[in-house]
Amino acid sequence: MKYLEDIGSRARKAATALNILGQLRKNEGLKLVAEALIENKDYILRENEIDINKAKENGMKESLIDRLSLNTERIEAMSKGLLDIIGLADPVGEVISMKQRPNGLMIGEKRVPLGVVGIIYESRPNVTADAFGLCFKTGNAVILRGGSDAIHTNIAIVTIIRKALKEAGIAEDAIQLIENTDREVATEMMRLNKYIDVLIPRGGAGLIRSVVENSTVPVIETGTGNCHVYVDEYADFDMALNIIDNAKTQRLGVCNACESLVVHSKIGDNFIPLVYERLNAKQVVIRGDERAKGICDKIEPATEEDYGMEYLDKIISLKVVDSIEEAIEHINYYSTKHSESIITNDYNHAMKFHNEIDAAAVYVNASTRFTDGGEFGFGAEIGISTQKLHARGPMGLLALTTTKYIIFGNGQIRE
C-alpha cells in the first residue's frame, strides 16, 4: 500500500535524524510541544466533543466514553507528562558496560533507540501525547494508528505536535498518524516490517489478539487487565474495603482496575456483606460463586466466563477460597498477567504471594491502580507489557531502547 509505504519511509528518515539529536534539543522540542497543547486546548476540546457525540450516538458505554473524553485538566496532565519526561535521564548513548579482553580489545554495550515504533490503539487520546513524548525522548520515530472513535481528537493532537516540531526545526515526521481507520489499513501496518522495528498494541483483547496473530513486525504485547485483589484471612477490613473501592471504582475503563475479588473463607461471613455494601453504594454489581451467594443473597451468580472477564464496567467477580494456595492457583489460572494484589498483615503470606503470582506487577496492601508509568516515576508510559520479552510492566524510556556493542581496538586481528 503506497500510502503506508510513504509513511514508513518518512518515519525511517525521521528516526535517522532523531538518532543524532542531542538531549538539549530533544528537551527543547518536548517543552515546545507541551506548551502548544495548552495553547491549543480549545481546538483539541472542540474536536474531542465531535468524537464524544458520535460515541454517544453509537451507544458506547459510559466507562469507555470516560476513557475517550478530554477536559482542560486532562489536557494539562498530558502537557505535564511531557514536561516530566524532560526531567528524566536520557538513556540513549549510555554505555552500560565496558570490559577489556586479553587481546586488548575494549568491548562495551551502549543504549540506542529502537528506530521506528508503531502503535495501534483504541479510544484513549492521551496515548497520542504519551507515545510521542517517550518515543521522541528516546530518539524513536512513531507511527500511530488510533481508533475511529477518537480520530478527530487524535488528528488535532498530532497536528499540534507536528507544527511545534516544525517551528523548532525538528523533523515533524518524528510523529505520524494514520488517519485511515479501516481495518485493512491496520492489517497492512502490521506487515510493514521494512520500516517499523516494533509494534505495540494498546486496547482490548480483540485488538491485541489481532495484532499478535497478524503482525510480521515484532510485537510487544500490552495485555488486558483482569486484575485481582485477594483479601487474605489476616487482612485489615478497612484497608481492604478502601483498596477494593479505589481499585474498582476510581476509573472503570482502565486496564489496571480491579475486575476480580478473591476472599478467604475464614473471613467471608464478616467481610463479604461489607464489601457488597461498599460496592453497591457505587452501583457495582458483584457476581459470585455459590459460597459467596450463601453469605450474601444479593450477590448475582457468576459463570466460568466471569472469572476471566475484563469488564471495564460496574461489575466485579468474587471467588471464596479456603487457603492462600487456592487463591494463588485461582489468580494464576484466570490472570491476564497484569496486576494482582493481596491484602494481608501476615508477612509470610505477603512474600508467598509476591513469589508465586505470575504477573507484571504484584502488590501487597495497595491498589492495582498504581500500575502506571507516571505512578512508577517513568513520566508516562508507552503501555503495560504483560509478556516477558523484551519488556514487562509499565514501559518507560528504557523499554524503548535496545543496545549495540561498541568495540575499540588498536589493530587486533583474529588468529
XYZ file of C-alpha atoms in Angstrom:
415
model
C 0.000 0.000 0.000
C 1.705 3.162 -1.264
C 0.088 5.318 1.443
C 1.720 3.271 4.221
C 4.981 2.859 2.313
C 5.267 6.651 2.179
C 4.567 6.997 5.902
C 7.091 4.272 6.700
C 9.784 5.802 4.515
C 9.359 9.221 6.094
C 9.401 7.692 9.585
C 12.678 5.916 8.824
C 14.278 9.192 7.674
C 12.987 10.958 10.797
C 14.396 8.196 13.010
C 17.824 8.721 11.452
C 17.616 12.444 12.214
C 16.390 11.835 15.778
C 19.228 9.402 16.425
C 21.738 12.249 16.280
C 19.538 14.821 18.032
C 21.136 15.811 21.326
C 19.425 15.736 24.692
C 19.068 19.517 24.877
C 17.325 19.688 21.505
C 15.000 16.841 22.424
C 14.073 18.525 25.693
C 13.515 21.812 23.865
C 11.146 20.041 21.464
C 9.224 18.421 24.326
C 8.825 21.786 26.066
C 7.509 23.465 22.925
C 5.017 20.651 22.335
C 3.846 20.748 25.975
C 3.222 24.492 25.667
C 1.483 24.073 22.305
C -1.006 21.562 23.742
C -2.091 24.089 26.382
C -2.204 26.956 23.910
C -4.433 24.932 21.579
C -6.607 23.207 24.168
C -9.810 24.791 22.840
C -9.134 23.267 19.415
C -8.491 19.851 20.990
C -11.655 20.050 23.092
C -13.798 21.029 20.080
C -12.555 18.031 18.124
C -12.921 15.769 21.140
C -16.542 16.845 21.508
C -17.203 15.623 17.955
C -15.824 12.188 18.893
C -17.786 12.068 22.164
C -21.080 12.956 20.481
C -20.522 10.265 17.869
C -19.669 7.730 20.585
C -22.908 8.514 22.416
C -24.900 8.155 19.191
C -23.284 4.741 18.699
C -24.250 3.620 22.204
C -20.735 3.416 23.647
C -20.870 2.537 27.351
C -20.166 5.194 29.939
C -16.787 3.848 31.098
C -15.407 3.882 27.550
C -16.753 7.374 26.889
C -14.856 8.472 30.006
C -11.698 6.921 28.549
C -12.263 8.846 25.317
C -13.145 12.167 26.941
C -10.770 15.081 27.433
C -11.186 18.211 29.516
C -8.873 21.049 30.489
C -7.487 19.077 33.426
C -6.659 16.050 31.272
C -5.002 18.169 28.590
C -2.940 19.853 31.298
C -1.980 16.388 32.542
C -0.878 15.432 29.011
C 1.251 18.570 28.873
C 2.701 17.939 32.323
C 3.542 14.381 31.295
C 5.760 15.753 28.535
C 7.412 18.193 30.943
C 8.013 15.332 33.384
C 9.768 13.393 30.626
C 12.151 16.338 30.183
C 13.275 15.826 33.774
C 14.077 12.164 33.241
C 17.563 10.988 32.362
C 18.008 10.310 28.664
C 19.081 6.659 28.351
C 20.233 6.971 24.741
C 24.012 6.880 24.440
C 24.572 5.417 27.896
C 27.423 2.918 27.937
C 26.179 0.272 30.340
C 29.296 -1.902 30.317
C 32.882 -1.838 29.134
C 35.490 -4.549 29.594
C 38.908 -5.345 28.224
C 39.638 -8.714 26.617
C 43.021 -10.437 26.954
C 43.883 -9.361 23.395
C 43.406 -5.711 24.369
C 40.006 -5.186 22.681
C 37.659 -2.953 24.678
C 34.107 -4.274 24.318
C 31.201 -2.194 25.569
C 27.413 -2.110 25.362
C 25.570 1.108 24.556
C 21.884 2.062 24.637
C 20.393 3.093 21.294
C 16.863 3.810 20.001
C 14.681 1.018 18.655
C 14.174 3.055 15.463
C 10.560 3.294 14.291
C 7.850 2.355 16.760
C 4.328 1.583 15.561
C 1.401 1.828 17.964
C -2.138 0.606 17.285
C -4.518 1.757 19.987
C -8.149 2.387 20.792
C -10.091 5.298 22.244
C -7.522 6.886 24.553
C -6.284 10.174 23.084
C -3.848 10.730 25.959
C -1.851 7.835 24.469
C -1.126 10.065 21.470
C 0.834 12.578 23.544
C 2.415 9.998 25.858
C 3.616 7.871 22.949
C 5.123 10.861 21.216
C 6.921 12.067 24.352
C 8.515 8.752 25.236
C 9.465 7.871 21.667
C 10.860 11.336 20.991
C 12.965 11.383 24.171
C 14.490 8.045 23.182
C 15.163 9.080 19.587
C 12.452 6.914 18.040
C 10.061 7.978 15.295
C 6.493 6.850 15.982
C 3.675 5.862 13.633
C 0.265 5.964 15.332
C -2.922 4.264 14.287
C -5.747 5.190 16.672
C -9.321 4.006 16.598
C -12.139 5.627 14.660
C -13.791 6.643 17.954
C -11.042 9.196 18.661
C -9.987 10.134 15.146
C -10.869 13.850 15.327
C -9.106 14.233 18.679
C -6.016 12.367 17.517
C -5.746 14.404 14.325
C -5.902 17.603 16.399
C -3.204 16.471 18.841
C -0.845 15.203 16.141
C -1.351 18.375 14.079
C -0.340 20.490 17.080
C 2.706 18.332 17.835
C 3.942 18.352 14.233
C 3.547 22.120 13.958
C 5.533 22.671 17.167
C 8.323 20.381 15.962
C 8.492 22.121 12.595
C 8.738 25.522 14.245
C 11.603 24.165 16.374
C 13.455 22.962 13.272
C 12.983 19.307 14.207
C 11.747 16.614 11.829
C 7.967 16.729 12.075
C 7.778 13.154 10.806
C 9.000 12.121 14.243
C 5.259 11.548 14.722
C 2.787 10.478 12.056
C -0.846 9.463 12.360
C -2.521 7.020 10.010
C -5.814 8.820 9.504
C -7.454 5.993 7.579
C -9.173 3.886 10.268
C -10.169 0.960 8.013
C -9.214 -2.444 9.388
C -7.462 -3.339 6.164
C -5.067 -0.432 6.672
C -4.320 -1.585 10.220
C -3.591 -5.078 8.911
C -1.213 -3.683 6.306
C 0.535 -1.675 9.010
C 1.147 -4.917 10.915
C 3.148 -6.140 7.923
C 5.246 -3.025 7.430
C 8.366 -4.709 8.801
C 10.510 -3.000 6.157
C 10.046 0.242 8.081
C 8.648 -0.486 11.554
C 11.002 -2.048 14.111
C 8.441 -2.882 16.796
C 4.657 -2.766 17.048
C 2.802 -2.082 20.309
C -0.969 -2.704 20.526
C -2.937 -0.912 23.247
C -6.587 -1.788 23.700
C -8.991 -4.630 24.248
C -8.387 -8.342 23.952
C -9.660 -8.456 20.362
C -7.254 -5.779 19.140
C -4.275 -7.313 20.894
C -5.061 -10.795 19.610
C -5.429 -9.469 16.060
C -2.030 -7.764 16.180
C -0.273 -10.771 17.712
C -1.774 -13.150 15.136
C -1.342 -10.986 12.017
C 1.824 -8.969 12.530
C 5.095 -9.713 10.768
C 6.605 -6.858 12.797
C 7.912 -7.870 16.262
C 5.175 -7.188 18.828
C 5.329 -6.105 22.464
C 2.019 -7.326 23.858
C 0.292 -4.930 26.225
C -2.309 -7.190 27.748
C -5.794 -6.728 29.015
C -6.264 -6.329 32.739
C -8.237 -8.948 34.624
C -6.688 -7.671 37.857
C -7.410 -9.400 41.181
C -7.482 -8.298 44.799
C -7.145 -11.195 47.254
C -8.420 -10.466 50.767
C -6.442 -12.807 52.998
C -7.633 -14.236 56.322
C -5.217 -11.804 58.026
C -6.452 -8.706 56.204
C -7.378 -5.403 57.785
C -11.009 -4.920 56.742
C -10.955 -1.133 56.498
C -7.803 -1.238 54.395
C -9.257 -3.939 52.151
C -12.505 -2.048 51.584
C -10.691 1.183 50.739
C -8.320 -0.559 48.324
C -11.094 -2.509 46.571
C -13.239 0.618 46.253
C -10.333 2.553 44.753
C -9.132 -0.250 42.500
C -12.607 -0.861 41.090
C -14.399 2.477 41.012
C -11.847 5.299 40.634
C -11.844 4.762 36.845
C -13.761 1.885 35.324
C -12.370 1.878 31.801
C -8.683 1.334 32.551
C -6.590 -1.826 32.372
C -5.356 -1.607 35.974
C -8.840 -1.516 37.511
C -9.758 -4.467 39.733
C -12.120 -6.853 37.949
C -11.963 -9.856 40.308
C -12.115 -10.364 44.083
C -10.872 -13.409 45.958
C -11.807 -13.715 49.645
C -10.615 -16.230 52.254
C -13.456 -18.314 53.674
C -12.410 -17.652 57.301
C -13.406 -14.001 56.960
C -16.139 -14.443 54.345
C -19.142 -14.253 56.694
C -17.976 -10.916 58.093
C -16.223 -9.346 55.112
C -18.417 -10.171 52.123
C -21.505 -8.254 53.398
C -19.241 -5.244 53.987
C -17.735 -5.326 50.506
C -21.199 -5.789 48.987
C -22.457 -2.714 50.869
C -19.412 -0.649 49.856
C -19.577 -1.527 46.158
C -23.367 -1.471 45.939
C -23.227 2.161 47.060
C -21.268 2.805 43.841
C -23.746 0.730 41.754
C -21.169 -2.047 41.262
C -22.701 -5.486 40.680
C -20.942 -8.452 42.317
C -21.077 -11.817 40.558
C -20.006 -14.538 42.961
C -19.791 -18.288 43.444
C -22.300 -20.340 45.470
C -20.418 -19.789 48.725
C -20.460 -16.020 48.261
C -24.163 -16.089 47.405
C -24.789 -18.182 50.511
C -23.279 -15.410 52.627
C -24.990 -12.535 50.766
C -28.033 -13.436 48.697
C -27.937 -10.078 46.872
C -24.834 -11.211 45.002
C -25.562 -12.365 41.449
C -24.410 -15.825 40.295
C -21.068 -15.973 38.479
C -20.344 -18.086 35.417
C -16.980 -19.549 34.453
C -16.620 -16.714 31.931
C -16.942 -14.099 34.679
C -13.698 -15.122 36.380
C -11.653 -14.321 33.280
C -13.529 -11.172 32.252
C -12.125 -7.663 31.900
C -15.452 -5.883 32.430
C -14.402 -2.205 32.162
C -17.789 -1.656 33.775
C -19.589 -1.591 37.126
C -19.273 -5.369 37.550
C -16.821 -7.466 39.553
C -16.437 -11.203 40.130
C -15.990 -12.849 43.546
C -14.486 -16.214 44.476
C -14.292 -17.683 48.000
C -11.233 -19.841 48.752
C -10.025 -21.885 51.723
C -6.300 -21.093 51.584
C -3.726 -18.749 50.138
C -2.575 -21.636 47.929
C -6.059 -21.896 46.433
C -6.148 -18.117 45.955
C -2.827 -18.131 44.117
C -3.913 -21.059 41.948
C -7.191 -19.310 41.037
C -5.492 -15.997 40.252
C -2.696 -17.530 38.165
C -5.267 -19.508 36.162
C -7.527 -16.558 35.301
C -4.975 -13.744 35.403
C -4.007 -11.785 32.309
C -0.577 -11.314 33.970
C -1.156 -7.592 34.528
C -1.538 -6.560 38.196
C -2.512 -8.581 41.266
C -2.793 -7.538 44.920
C -3.010 -9.236 48.317
C -4.416 -7.547 51.421
C -2.802 -9.122 54.466
C -0.967 -8.399 57.712
C 0.878 -11.713 57.527
C 4.457 -11.288 56.261
C 4.840 -14.888 55.118
C 1.612 -14.750 53.106
C 2.701 -11.457 51.547
C 6.040 -12.933 50.464
C 4.408 -16.144 49.218
C 2.032 -14.059 47.080
C 4.938 -11.984 45.742
C 6.955 -15.065 44.875
C 4.250 -17.270 43.347
C 1.957 -14.889 41.458
C 2.929 -14.623 37.792
C 2.139 -11.041 36.804
C 3.895 -7.880 35.662
C 3.057 -6.088 38.930
C 2.369 -7.767 42.282
C 1.144 -5.671 45.210
C 0.895 -6.081 48.958
C -1.677 -3.847 50.669
C -2.073 -1.412 47.778
C -4.425 -0.702 44.890
C -3.752 -2.146 41.446
C -4.438 1.342 40.069
C -0.789 2.248 40.664
C 0.397 0.190 37.676
C 1.062 3.234 35.573
C 4.141 4.863 34.105
C 3.542 8.160 35.881
C 2.973 6.496 39.247
C 6.115 4.390 38.804
C 8.188 7.516 38.157
C 8.599 6.961 34.407
C 6.942 10.268 33.466
C 4.486 8.421 31.227
C 4.199 5.010 29.637
C 4.023 3.557 26.165
C 1.894 0.711 27.516
C 1.914 -2.006 30.151
C 3.557 -5.140 28.851
C 2.198 -8.438 30.146
C 4.748 -10.532 28.269
C 8.301 -11.254 29.367
C 10.261 -10.143 26.286
C 11.509 -7.548 25.647
C 9.890 -5.552 28.442
C 7.432 -6.215 31.275
C 5.134 -3.898 33.213
C 4.797 -0.159 32.551
C 7.130 0.661 29.673
C 9.001 3.905 30.049
C 12.146 5.217 28.383
C 14.376 2.173 28.910
C 11.806 -0.122 27.279
C 12.061 1.973 24.102
C 15.765 1.367 23.723
C 17.881 -1.570 22.700
C 21.644 -1.974 22.839
C 24.524 -2.369 20.467
C 28.077 -3.457 21.139
C 30.855 -0.950 20.629
C 34.391 -2.313 20.220
C 37.654 -0.378 20.397
C 40.899 -1.872 19.144
C 44.389 -0.881 18.142
C 44.973 -3.149 15.184
C 43.896 -6.547 16.532
C 43.225 -9.332 14.021
C 41.753 -12.732 14.812
C 44.232 -15.591 14.606
